[in-house]
Amino acid sequence: MLTVNRYKCCYCGACVGVCPTCALELVETFIEVSPDCKECGICTKICPVGALEVKA
Amino acid sequence: MSMKCDLVVVGAGPGGSMTAKTAAQAGLKVVLLEKRQEIGDPVRCAEGVGKRALCEMVKPEPEWIAAEVKGAKIYAPDGTSIVMSEDKSGSEVGYVLERKVFDRALAMQAAEAGAKVMVKTRALGLLKKDGVPCGVSAMRVGEPLQIEAPIVIGADGVESKVGRWAGIDTALKLKDMETCAQFLVQDNTIDDEYTEFFLGNSIAPAGYAWAFPKGEKLANVGLGVLGTRSKPGEATRLLKDFVKARYPNGKVLEMVVGGDPCAGQIESTTSDGVMLVGDAARQTDPLTGGGILSAMQAGIMAGEVASKALTAGDVSKAGLKEYEDRWREDIGKHLTRSYEFKEFFVKMTDDDLNQLLGSLKKEDISKMDLRGMLRVLFRLNPKLLWELRHLVV
Ligand SMILES: Cc1cc2nc3c(=O)[nH]c(=O)nc-3n(C[C@H](O)[C@H](O)[C@H](O)COP(=O)(O)OP(=O)(O)OC[C@H]3O[C@@H](n4cnc5c(N)ncnc54)[C@H](O)[C@@H]3O)c2cc1C
Ligand code: SF4
Ligand code: SF4
């Protein structure tokens, strides 16, 4: 499962731009993850603050 | 609730506001949507722009210019530096803006031209009739809103969805995005007169660090790392190291993070009833990451083409082709060239970078433009730059 640490997230939208399945949405100040997430982990690498993590 | 207009623009950054202003000035009924409650905030930018190109599009106002610089200094990993004067060093220097004020001022200009600005209003998807986009569905302060319009502009930044909703794949590969972090730093050692660029794979792998002055001993100090060379949280971690090493007594007053596209020209930026502008169209300079000016330029083009297409009664992809042609002829050519430089730059080792900048030490480059400097670099380092020879002549 992809988890978003909302205490870390600075709502910049970088993760949304790289998600190949369009599973993320930046709702002003928080990130929503849709069921389309394939847990590929691409977004976790781009996050400048490390707010995203794919957990088993 | 529902409403009707000629053009709905999604995103009130520089790209969206310039589109809305241009179209409204041409007499179109324009709605400009922004999901944030405050336009321009939080910032995700180092705020550097070229003076000349900016002033061709808008009248500069003192309230949104934080600093004016003389030129740029570029530092090699070994600390060697070269200096370029402002009028020669291209589009990234000149002014350092206050984007919170600048972005709002541009939205205000759009409003003054007649556009209806709606904040805290997020586009959720495209309205479609027979499969063809005819507006957007949105949420305005938690309430549903439908806006019918023959043309939709996606100026929705790095997180753009409008293109994807219209069937244009704008997803960025990790190799085509820089992940960035920036602090607003106050320190006595800050150079108030020059923008500074720091190269080196241990400072910012396949990217660079920057310091853009913002007035009295203040600067946007940040860095970008290529997505393929990044790990979770890497940009912030490297920035902390950089600031600690370069400004040991510096005080951090603000934090900015963001993704900066470095993709070059994407295949398509139009579909029936849809045009993409600025970061949404990935029109950012792949080498420098600068995207304010190209977003504004593309916005003006999109606004003009929207007006023409509505007059001609053809808003299909074919009817909007003029936008595609115009931005590619101008911004696009630059992106392609810059993308080749970027693809080369990201492979360079610190030794390569030291050699290149070191070779310029004995040359007088103060009066050269970027092209002239490249020519000299190529003359001095033909082996290293062999792959780029077609770009240098
Ligand atoms: C760290 C960093 C440093 C940079 N430094 C520079 C620099 O020094 N110089 C330079 O020229 N460029 C720089 N850039 C790039 C520059 O910030 C962008 O290219 C520029 O902001 C693009 O403008 P835009 O109008 O296309 O998009 P944005 O300015 O990103 O505006 C998009 C707007 O759309 C809104 N939006 C998104 N989705 C929706 C939706 N569904 N509904 C409603 N609204 C929506 C967003 O909230 C946002 O306000 C930098 C970028 C980063 C990340
Ligand atoms: S990239 Fe990280 S900081 Fe930026 S919006 Fe996504 S989770 Fe938040
Ligand atoms: S893990 Fe992959 S599919 Fe899931 S949100 Fe991140 S990028 Fe998208």
Short mmCIF file of C-alpha atoms and ligand atoms in Angstrom, two decimals:
data_model
loop_
_atom_site.label_atom_id
_atom_site.label_comp_id
_atom_site.label_asym_id
_atom_site.label_seq_id
_atom_site.Cartn_x
_atom_site.Cartn_y
_atom_site.Cartn_z
CA MET A 1 0.00 0.00 0.00
CA LEU A 2 1.18 3.54 -0.76
CA THR A 3 1.13 5.70 2.34
CA VAL A 4 1.31 9.49 2.48
CA ASN A 5 2.81 11.06 5.57
CA ARG A 6 0.71 14.20 5.69
CA TYR A 7 2.87 15.68 8.41
CA LYS A 8 5.78 15.66 5.95
CA CYS A 9 3.99 16.43 2.69
CA CYS A 10 4.45 20.01 1.42
CA TYR A 11 1.76 19.58 -1.26
CA CYS A 12 3.98 20.39 -4.23
CA GLY A 13 2.37 18.00 -6.73
CA ALA A 14 5.62 16.49 -8.04
CA CYS A 15 4.40 12.95 -7.27
CA VAL A 16 1.18 13.55 -9.24
CA GLY A 17 3.20 14.50 -12.32
CA VAL A 18 5.16 11.23 -12.45
CA CYS A 19 2.46 8.70 -11.56
CA PRO A 20 1.97 6.55 -14.67
CA THR A 21 -1.54 5.49 -13.69
CA CYS A 22 -2.85 8.92 -12.68
CA ALA A 23 -3.61 7.53 -9.22
CA LEU A 24 -2.69 10.63 -7.24
CA GLU A 25 -4.54 13.89 -6.81
CA LEU A 26 -3.32 17.03 -5.08
CA VAL A 27 -6.35 18.46 -3.30
CA GLU A 28 -4.94 21.86 -2.42
CA THR A 29 -3.07 20.81 0.72
CA PHE A 30 -3.21 17.02 0.74
CA ILE A 31 -2.62 14.04 -1.51
CA GLU A 32 -5.35 11.52 -2.29
CA VAL A 33 -4.43 8.02 -3.52
CA SER A 34 -6.96 6.24 -5.74
CA PRO A 35 -7.39 2.47 -6.16
CA ASP A 36 -5.58 2.80 -9.52
CA CYS A 37 -2.26 2.80 -7.62
CA LYS A 38 -0.08 -0.11 -8.73
CA GLU A 39 2.44 0.39 -5.90
CA CYS A 40 5.24 0.86 -8.42
CA GLY A 41 7.06 3.30 -6.12
CA ILE A 42 7.97 5.84 -8.81
CA CYS A 43 6.33 8.68 -6.90
CA THR A 44 8.27 7.87 -3.73
CA LYS A 45 11.56 8.62 -5.52
CA ILE A 46 10.49 12.05 -6.73
CA CYS A 47 9.12 13.25 -3.39
CA PRO A 48 11.53 15.96 -2.20
CA VAL A 49 10.66 15.41 1.46
CA GLY A 50 10.18 11.64 1.56
CA ALA A 51 6.49 11.70 2.47
CA LEU A 52 5.58 8.69 0.31
CA GLU A 53 6.29 5.06 1.06
CA VAL A 54 5.14 1.77 -0.42
CA LYS A 55 4.47 -0.50 2.57
CA ALA A 56 3.95 -4.23 2.39
CA MET B 1 -24.64 24.95 -10.02
CA SER B 2 -23.73 25.42 -13.64
CA MET B 3 -22.50 28.23 -15.85
CA LYS B 4 -21.49 28.86 -19.45
CA CYS B 5 -18.57 30.70 -21.01
CA ASP B 6 -16.35 30.70 -24.12
CA LEU B 7 -13.15 29.57 -22.45
CA VAL B 8 -12.41 27.92 -19.14
CA VAL B 9 -8.81 28.06 -17.93
CA VAL B 10 -7.73 25.56 -15.28
CA GLY B 11 -4.93 26.93 -13.07
CA ALA B 12 -4.08 30.54 -12.23
CA GLY B 13 -0.28 30.38 -12.48
CA PRO B 14 1.55 32.64 -14.93
CA GLY B 15 0.46 30.45 -17.86
CA GLY B 16 -3.23 30.38 -17.00
CA SER B 17 -3.48 34.05 -16.11
CA MET B 18 -1.82 35.18 -19.34
CA THR B 19 -4.14 32.92 -21.36
CA ALA B 20 -7.18 34.28 -19.54
CA LYS B 21 -6.05 37.90 -19.91
CA THR B 22 -5.31 37.55 -23.63
CA ALA B 23 -8.60 35.80 -24.37
CA ALA B 24 -10.63 38.26 -22.29
CA GLN B 25 -8.97 41.18 -24.06
CA ALA B 26 -10.03 39.62 -27.35
CA GLY B 27 -13.62 39.75 -26.10
CA LEU B 28 -14.10 36.16 -24.94
CA LYS B 29 -16.14 35.28 -21.87
CA VAL B 30 -13.45 33.65 -19.72
CA VAL B 31 -13.53 31.75 -16.42
CA LEU B 32 -10.20 31.18 -14.64
CA LEU B 33 -10.22 28.40 -12.03
CA GLU B 34 -7.68 28.01 -9.23
CA LYS B 35 -7.91 25.23 -6.69
CA ARG B 36 -5.85 27.05 -4.08
CA GLN B 37 -7.50 29.57 -1.86
CA GLU B 38 -4.60 31.97 -2.34
CA ILE B 39 -3.14 32.41 -5.81
CA GLY B 40 0.63 31.88 -5.91
CA ASP B 41 0.95 30.34 -2.47
CA PRO B 42 2.74 28.11 -1.57
CA VAL B 43 5.49 29.03 -4.03
CA ARG B 44 7.29 26.28 -5.92
CA CYS B 45 9.90 28.32 -7.74
CA ALA B 46 13.32 30.00 -7.44
CA GLU B 47 11.73 33.10 -8.99
CA GLY B 48 14.47 34.04 -11.49
CA VAL B 49 13.44 35.51 -14.87
CA GLY B 50 15.07 37.27 -17.77
CA LYS B 51 14.32 40.97 -17.69
CA ARG B 52 13.93 41.63 -21.40
CA ALA B 53 11.55 38.79 -22.21
CA LEU B 54 9.42 39.55 -19.16
CA CYS B 55 9.14 43.25 -19.98
CA GLU B 56 8.00 42.41 -23.51
CA MET B 57 4.92 40.79 -21.95
CA VAL B 58 4.09 42.80 -18.83
CA LYS B 59 5.03 46.16 -17.36
CA PRO B 60 7.40 45.52 -14.44
CA GLU B 61 6.01 46.63 -11.06
CA PRO B 62 8.27 47.30 -8.07
CA GLU B 63 5.99 45.37 -5.69
CA TRP B 64 6.74 42.05 -7.36
CA ILE B 65 10.43 42.51 -8.09
CA ALA B 66 12.44 41.32 -5.11
CA ALA B 67 15.86 41.95 -6.63
CA GLU B 68 17.65 42.87 -9.82
CA VAL B 69 20.94 41.15 -10.59
CA LYS B 70 24.04 42.02 -12.63
CA GLY B 71 24.77 38.56 -13.90
CA ALA B 72 25.37 34.93 -13.06
CA LYS B 73 28.26 33.10 -11.45
CA ILE B 74 28.75 29.43 -12.18
CA TYR B 75 30.84 27.29 -9.83
CA ALA B 76 32.56 24.05 -10.83
CA PRO B 77 32.70 21.22 -8.27
CA ASP B 78 36.30 22.26 -7.41
CA GLY B 79 35.14 25.80 -6.64
CA THR B 80 36.42 27.47 -9.83
CA SER B 81 33.92 30.04 -10.98
CA ILE B 82 33.04 31.94 -14.11
CA VAL B 83 31.01 35.14 -14.33
CA MET B 84 28.48 36.02 -17.01
CA SER B 85 26.97 39.46 -17.35
CA GLU B 86 23.21 39.91 -17.07
CA ASP B 87 22.47 40.88 -20.66
CA LYS B 88 24.39 37.88 -21.96
CA SER B 89 23.58 35.05 -19.62
CA GLY B 90 20.21 34.35 -21.11
CA SER B 91 16.80 33.94 -19.69
CA GLU B 92 17.39 32.82 -16.12
CA VAL B 93 18.71 36.07 -14.69
CA GLY B 94 17.71 39.67 -14.56
CA TYR B 95 14.95 39.86 -11.99
CA VAL B 96 14.22 37.73 -8.98
CA LEU B 97 10.47 37.93 -8.48
CA GLU B 98 8.19 37.73 -5.46
CA ARG B 99 5.89 35.15 -6.99
CA LYS B 100 3.22 35.32 -4.33
CA VAL B 101 2.68 38.92 -5.43
CA PHE B 102 3.50 38.39 -9.11
CA ASP B 103 1.10 35.48 -9.68
CA ARG B 104 -1.72 37.39 -8.02
CA ALA B 105 -0.95 40.51 -10.03
CA LEU B 106 -1.21 38.53 -13.27
CA ALA B 107 -4.53 37.01 -12.16
CA MET B 108 -5.70 40.53 -11.34
CA GLN B 109 -4.76 41.66 -14.85
CA ALA B 110 -6.85 38.81 -16.23
CA ALA B 111 -9.75 39.88 -13.99
CA GLU B 112 -9.36 43.50 -15.10
CA ALA B 113 -9.51 42.36 -18.71
CA GLY B 114 -12.88 40.78 -17.89
CA ALA B 115 -12.10 37.19 -16.87
CA LYS B 116 -14.02 35.73 -13.94
CA VAL B 117 -11.51 34.39 -11.40
CA MET B 118 -12.71 31.61 -9.07
CA VAL B 119 -10.43 30.49 -6.24
CA LYS B 120 -10.74 27.35 -4.11
CA THR B 121 -12.29 25.82 -7.20
CA ARG B 122 -10.74 22.58 -8.37
CA ALA B 123 -11.38 21.04 -11.78
CA LEU B 124 -12.34 17.37 -11.34
CA GLY B 125 -12.76 16.26 -14.94
CA LEU B 126 -13.88 17.22 -18.42
CA LEU B 127 -17.51 17.48 -19.42
CA LYS B 128 -17.99 15.64 -22.70
CA LYS B 129 -20.65 15.59 -25.38
CA ASP B 130 -20.35 12.72 -27.91
CA GLY B 131 -16.86 12.12 -26.54
CA VAL B 132 -15.77 15.72 -27.21
CA PRO B 133 -14.77 17.99 -24.29
CA CYS B 134 -17.27 20.80 -23.69
CA GLY B 135 -16.24 22.20 -20.32
CA VAL B 136 -15.16 21.06 -16.89
CA SER B 137 -16.79 19.71 -13.79
CA ALA B 138 -15.37 21.29 -10.68
CA MET B 139 -15.70 21.57 -6.94
CA ARG B 140 -16.02 25.07 -5.56
CA VAL B 141 -15.52 25.32 -1.80
CA GLY B 142 -16.89 21.79 -1.46
CA GLU B 143 -19.88 22.30 -3.79
CA PRO B 144 -20.21 20.84 -7.28
CA LEU B 145 -20.00 23.24 -10.22
CA GLN B 146 -20.28 22.62 -13.95
CA ILE B 147 -18.77 25.06 -16.40
CA GLU B 148 -19.68 24.58 -20.04
CA ALA B 149 -17.21 25.99 -22.53
CA PRO B 150 -16.19 25.02 -26.09
CA ILE B 151 -12.50 25.35 -25.18
CA VAL B 152 -10.69 24.22 -22.03
CA ILE B 153 -7.13 25.34 -21.23
CA GLY B 154 -5.02 23.08 -19.04
CA ALA B 155 -2.63 25.45 -17.28
CA ASP B 156 -2.63 23.23 -14.23
CA GLY B 157 1.10 23.01 -13.63
CA VAL B 158 3.36 20.08 -12.87
CA GLU B 159 0.44 18.03 -11.47
CA SER B 160 -1.60 18.61 -14.64
CA LYS B 161 -4.61 16.38 -15.21
CA VAL B 162 -6.41 18.21 -17.99
CA GLY B 163 -4.20 16.67 -20.67
CA ARG B 164 -4.64 13.21 -19.24
CA TRP B 165 -8.41 13.62 -19.10
CA ALA B 166 -8.29 14.58 -22.78
CA GLY B 167 -6.25 11.49 -23.67
CA ILE B 168 -2.84 13.19 -23.88
CA ASP B 169 -0.25 11.28 -21.88
CA THR B 170 1.65 13.96 -19.97
CA ALA B 171 3.03 11.66 -17.25
CA LEU B 172 6.70 12.46 -16.71
CA LYS B 173 9.40 9.81 -16.55
CA LEU B 174 11.82 10.06 -13.64
CA LYS B 175 14.58 11.00 -16.10
CA ASP B 176 12.48 13.97 -17.21
CA MET B 177 11.79 15.57 -13.83
CA GLU B 178 14.04 17.30 -11.34
CA THR B 179 13.02 16.99 -7.70
CA CYS B 180 13.78 20.23 -5.91
CA ALA B 181 14.04 21.76 -2.45
CA GLN B 182 14.74 25.35 -1.53
CA PHE B 183 15.18 27.45 1.57
CA LEU B 184 14.87 31.20 1.85
CA VAL B 185 18.17 31.88 3.61
CA GLN B 186 19.33 34.99 5.41
CA ASP B 187 23.10 35.27 5.73
CA ASN B 188 25.77 37.98 5.64
CA THR B 189 27.76 36.15 2.97
CA ILE B 190 24.97 36.21 0.41
CA ASP B 191 25.92 37.82 -2.89
CA ASP B 192 23.21 40.43 -3.56
CA GLU B 193 24.33 41.17 -7.10
CA TYR B 194 24.63 37.83 -8.83
CA THR B 195 22.61 34.68 -9.24
CA GLU B 196 24.86 31.74 -8.41
CA PHE B 197 24.85 28.22 -9.81
CA PHE B 198 26.78 25.37 -8.18
CA LEU B 199 27.57 22.23 -10.16
CA GLY B 200 28.68 18.88 -8.79
CA ASN B 201 27.37 15.36 -8.45
CA SER B 202 27.74 15.35 -4.70
CA ILE B 203 25.92 18.69 -4.37
CA ALA B 204 23.04 17.91 -6.73
CA PRO B 205 23.31 14.69 -8.79
CA ALA B 206 22.48 15.47 -12.45
CA GLY B 207 21.16 18.86 -11.41
CA TYR B 208 22.54 21.96 -9.77
CA ALA B 209 22.24 24.11 -6.69
CA TRP B 210 21.37 27.80 -6.90
CA ALA B 211 21.33 30.97 -4.84
CA PHE B 212 19.09 33.73 -6.21
CA PRO B 213 19.26 36.97 -4.18
CA LYS B 214 16.01 38.40 -2.89
CA GLY B 215 17.16 41.70 -1.42
CA GLU B 216 19.13 42.48 1.75
CA LYS B 217 21.26 39.40 2.51
CA LEU B 218 18.39 37.11 1.58
CA ALA B 219 18.39 34.45 -1.11
CA ASN B 220 16.43 31.53 -2.49
CA VAL B 221 18.96 28.75 -1.96
CA GLY B 222 17.88 25.49 -3.51
CA LEU B 223 18.80 22.49 -5.59
CA GLY B 224 17.36 20.03 -8.05
CA VAL B 225 18.21 16.35 -8.45
CA LEU B 226 17.27 14.30 -11.50
CA GLY B 227 14.46 11.87 -10.65
CA THR B 228 16.49 8.83 -11.70
CA ARG B 229 19.27 9.85 -9.28
CA SER B 230 16.94 10.56 -6.37
CA LYS B 231 15.73 8.59 -3.36
CA PRO B 232 12.78 9.46 -1.13
CA GLY B 233 13.54 12.78 0.56
CA GLU B 234 16.91 13.17 -1.22
CA ALA B 235 16.42 16.79 -2.36
CA THR B 236 15.74 18.09 1.15
CA ARG B 237 18.55 16.02 2.64
CA LEU B 238 21.11 17.31 0.11
CA LEU B 239 19.90 20.88 0.54
CA LYS B 240 20.43 20.74 4.30
CA ASP B 241 24.01 19.57 3.68
CA PHE B 242 24.61 22.30 1.10
CA VAL B 243 23.26 25.11 3.27
CA LYS B 244 25.22 23.89 6.27
CA ALA B 245 28.44 23.85 4.25
CA ARG B 246 27.96 27.10 2.34
CA TYR B 247 26.09 29.24 4.90
CA PRO B 248 27.02 27.78 8.31
CA ASN B 249 25.41 30.74 10.09
CA GLY B 250 22.52 31.08 7.66
CA LYS B 251 19.00 31.37 8.97
CA VAL B 252 16.23 29.52 7.17
CA LEU B 253 13.02 31.52 6.90
CA GLU B 254 10.96 29.58 4.38
CA MET B 255 10.87 26.15 2.76
CA VAL B 256 9.84 25.37 -0.81
CA VAL B 257 9.70 22.00 -2.57
CA GLY B 258 8.58 20.97 -6.02
CA GLY B 259 9.04 19.04 -9.23
CA ASP B 260 10.41 20.78 -12.29
CA PRO B 261 9.77 19.07 -15.66
CA CYS B 262 12.81 18.67 -17.95
CA ALA B 263 11.17 16.65 -20.69
CA GLY B 264 11.70 18.63 -23.90
CA GLN B 265 8.84 18.80 -26.41
CA ILE B 266 6.05 16.36 -25.67
CA GLU B 267 4.18 14.80 -28.55
CA SER B 268 0.92 16.67 -28.31
CA THR B 269 -0.44 19.64 -26.38
CA THR B 270 -3.83 19.89 -28.04
CA SER B 271 -6.88 17.73 -28.57
CA ASP B 272 -10.45 18.58 -29.56
CA GLY B 273 -11.42 21.60 -27.47
CA VAL B 274 -8.30 21.43 -25.28
CA MET B 275 -4.95 23.25 -25.19
CA LEU B 276 -2.17 22.76 -22.62
CA VAL B 277 -0.02 25.66 -21.45
CA GLY B 278 3.15 26.03 -19.36
CA ASP B 279 4.24 23.26 -17.00
CA ALA B 280 1.10 21.32 -17.96
CA ALA B 281 2.52 21.20 -21.51
CA ARG B 282 5.98 20.49 -20.05
CA GLN B 283 7.27 23.71 -21.66
CA THR B 284 9.93 24.23 -18.98
CA ASP B 285 13.55 24.64 -20.14
CA PRO B 286 15.05 21.16 -19.57
CA LEU B 287 18.54 22.47 -18.80
CA THR B 288 17.78 25.36 -16.47
CA GLY B 289 14.31 24.44 -15.23
CA GLY B 290 13.04 27.94 -16.03
CA GLY B 291 9.38 27.89 -16.98
CA ILE B 292 7.76 31.19 -15.99
CA LEU B 293 8.42 32.99 -19.25
CA SER B 294 7.59 30.10 -21.55
CA ALA B 295 4.31 29.54 -19.66
CA MET B 296 3.44 33.22 -20.17
CA GLN B 297 4.44 33.19 -23.84
CA ALA B 298 2.47 30.02 -24.50
CA GLY B 299 -0.48 31.50 -22.59
CA ILE B 300 -0.59 34.51 -24.87
CA MET B 301 -0.48 32.23 -27.93
CA ALA B 302 -3.23 29.96 -26.56
CA GLY B 303 -5.44 32.96 -25.75
CA GLU B 304 -5.05 34.33 -29.28
CA VAL B 305 -5.65 30.97 -30.93
CA ALA B 306 -8.74 30.34 -28.76
CA SER B 307 -10.24 33.59 -29.94
CA LYS B 308 -9.50 32.83 -33.60
CA ALA B 309 -10.80 29.27 -33.37
CA LEU B 310 -14.09 30.42 -31.84
CA THR B 311 -14.53 33.06 -34.54
CA ALA B 312 -13.81 30.45 -37.20
CA GLY B 313 -16.20 28.03 -35.49
CA ASP B 314 -13.65 25.21 -35.37
CA VAL B 315 -12.34 24.20 -31.95
CA SER B 316 -11.31 20.69 -33.01
CA LYS B 317 -7.70 19.59 -32.72
CA ALA B 318 -7.25 20.68 -36.34
CA GLY B 319 -8.76 24.08 -35.55
CA LEU B 320 -6.31 24.55 -32.68
CA LYS B 321 -3.30 23.50 -34.73
CA GLU B 322 -2.03 27.06 -34.93
CA TYR B 323 -1.25 26.92 -31.19
CA GLU B 324 0.73 23.72 -31.61
CA ASP B 325 2.64 25.19 -34.58
CA ARG B 326 3.35 28.54 -32.99
CA TRP B 327 4.73 27.37 -29.66
CA ARG B 328 6.83 24.64 -31.26
CA GLU B 329 8.35 27.12 -33.74
CA ASP B 330 9.39 29.39 -30.91
CA ILE B 331 9.58 27.79 -27.43
CA GLY B 332 9.74 24.27 -28.85
CA LYS B 333 12.96 24.71 -30.80
CA HIS B 334 14.63 26.04 -27.70
CA LEU B 335 13.33 23.11 -25.61
CA THR B 336 14.71 20.55 -28.05
CA ARG B 337 18.15 22.14 -28.07
CA SER B 338 18.14 22.53 -24.34
CA TYR B 339 17.01 18.91 -23.87
CA GLU B 340 20.05 17.70 -25.81
CA PHE B 341 22.30 19.77 -23.57
CA LYS B 342 20.56 18.38 -20.51
CA GLU B 343 20.90 14.78 -21.69
CA PHE B 344 24.62 15.44 -22.12
CA PHE B 345 25.02 17.42 -18.90
CA VAL B 346 23.46 14.72 -16.70
CA LYS B 347 26.18 12.26 -17.80
CA MET B 348 29.08 14.55 -16.85
CA THR B 349 31.40 13.61 -14.03
CA ASP B 350 32.81 16.17 -11.62
CA ASP B 351 36.14 15.92 -13.45
CA ASP B 352 34.43 16.78 -16.73
CA LEU B 353 32.74 19.77 -15.14
CA ASN B 354 36.00 20.96 -13.57
CA GLN B 355 37.77 20.65 -16.91
CA LEU B 356 35.08 22.56 -18.76
CA LEU B 357 34.79 25.51 -16.40
CA GLY B 358 38.53 25.48 -15.75
CA SER B 359 39.22 25.82 -19.46
CA LEU B 360 37.40 29.16 -19.51
CA LYS B 361 39.61 30.70 -16.85
CA LYS B 362 42.00 32.35 -19.29
CA GLU B 363 39.28 33.45 -21.71
CA ASP B 364 37.41 36.73 -21.58
CA ILE B 365 33.82 35.56 -21.57
CA SER B 366 32.35 38.64 -19.90
CA LYS B 367 31.00 39.95 -23.19
CA MET B 368 29.87 36.62 -24.59
CA ASP B 369 26.39 35.22 -24.88
CA LEU B 370 25.68 31.56 -24.15
CA ARG B 371 26.21 30.56 -27.78
CA GLY B 372 29.54 32.37 -27.95
CA MET B 373 30.65 30.74 -24.74
CA LEU B 374 29.70 27.31 -26.05
CA ARG B 375 31.75 27.93 -29.16
CA VAL B 376 34.79 28.74 -27.01
CA LEU B 377 34.13 25.72 -24.81
CA PHE B 378 34.00 23.51 -27.86
CA ARG B 379 37.24 24.95 -29.24
CA LEU B 380 38.98 24.29 -25.93
CA ASN B 381 37.44 20.88 -25.16
CA PRO B 382 36.65 19.27 -28.51
CA LYS B 383 36.94 15.70 -27.25
CA LEU B 384 34.72 16.15 -24.23
CA LEU B 385 32.02 17.97 -26.17
CA TRP B 386 32.19 15.95 -29.39
CA GLU B 387 28.60 14.73 -29.05
CA LEU B 388 27.34 18.29 -28.99
CA ARG B 389 29.19 19.54 -32.05
CA HIS B 390 26.02 19.89 -34.15
CA LEU B 391 24.59 22.26 -31.53
CA VAL B 392 27.62 24.46 -31.32
CA VAL B 393 28.21 25.53 -34.93
C1 LIG C 1 12.01 24.49 -7.07
C2 LIG C 1 11.66 25.12 -8.38
C3 LIG C 1 12.38 26.22 -8.82
C4 LIG C 1 12.03 26.84 -10.02
N1 LIG C 1 12.72 27.96 -10.37
C5 LIG C 1 12.36 28.66 -11.49
C6 LIG C 1 13.00 29.89 -11.83
O1 LIG C 1 13.88 30.38 -11.12
N2 LIG C 1 12.61 30.52 -12.96
C7 LIG C 1 11.61 30.04 -13.75
O2 LIG C 1 11.30 30.66 -14.77
N3 LIG C 1 10.97 28.88 -13.45
C8 LIG C 1 11.31 28.19 -12.32
N4 LIG C 1 10.64 27.02 -11.99
C9 LIG C 1 9.56 26.56 -12.87
C10 LIG C 1 8.32 27.43 -12.69
O3 LIG C 1 7.96 27.48 -11.33
C11 LIG C 1 7.17 26.88 -13.51
O4 LIG C 1 7.62 26.57 -14.80
C12 LIG C 1 6.00 27.87 -13.62
O5 LIG C 1 5.40 28.09 -12.37
C13 LIG C 1 4.96 27.34 -14.58
O6 LIG C 1 3.83 28.14 -14.60
P1 LIG C 1 2.41 27.50 -14.91
O7 LIG C 1 1.45 28.63 -14.97
O8 LIG C 1 2.51 26.60 -16.07
O9 LIG C 1 2.10 26.54 -13.68
P2 LIG C 1 1.98 26.85 -12.08
O10 LIG C 1 2.65 28.12 -11.74
O11 LIG C 1 2.41 25.62 -11.41
O12 LIG C 1 0.42 27.03 -11.91
C14 LIG C 1 -0.49 25.97 -12.02
C15 LIG C 1 -1.70 26.31 -11.18
O13 LIG C 1 -2.74 25.40 -11.46
C16 LIG C 1 -3.43 25.09 -10.28
N5 LIG C 1 -4.14 23.82 -10.47
C17 LIG C 1 -3.61 22.59 -10.66
N6 LIG C 1 -4.58 21.67 -10.82
C18 LIG C 1 -5.76 22.34 -10.75
C19 LIG C 1 -7.14 21.92 -10.82
N7 LIG C 1 -7.46 20.64 -11.03
N8 LIG C 1 -8.09 22.85 -10.69
C20 LIG C 1 -7.76 24.17 -10.47
N9 LIG C 1 -6.49 24.60 -10.38
C21 LIG C 1 -5.50 23.71 -10.52
C22 LIG C 1 -2.31 25.01 -9.25
O14 LIG C 1 -2.82 25.15 -7.95
C23 LIG C 1 -1.41 26.17 -9.67
O15 LIG C 1 -1.75 27.37 -9.03
C24 LIG C 1 10.98 26.35 -10.81
C25 LIG C 1 10.27 25.22 -10.38
C26 LIG C 1 10.60 24.61 -9.17
C27 LIG C 1 9.83 23.42 -8.72
S1 SF4 C 2 5.85 14.89 -3.90
FE1 SF4 C 2 5.86 14.58 -1.67
S2 SF4 C 2 5.68 16.65 -0.83
FE2 SF4 C 2 5.10 16.80 -2.98
S3 SF4 C 2 2.85 16.54 -2.94
FE3 SF4 C 2 3.75 14.51 -3.31
S4 SF4 C 2 3.88 13.61 -1.26
FE4 SF4 C 2 3.61 15.81 -0.95
S1 SF4 C 3 3.19 3.91 -6.35
FE1 SF4 C 3 3.19 4.10 -8.60
S2 SF4 C 3 1.04 3.81 -9.18
FE2 SF4 C 3 1.06 4.20 -6.98
S3 SF4 C 3 0.73 6.41 -6.82
FE3 SF4 C 3 2.95 6.07 -6.82
S4 SF4 C 3 3.54 6.28 -8.94
FE4 SF4 C 3 1.34 6.00 -8.93
#
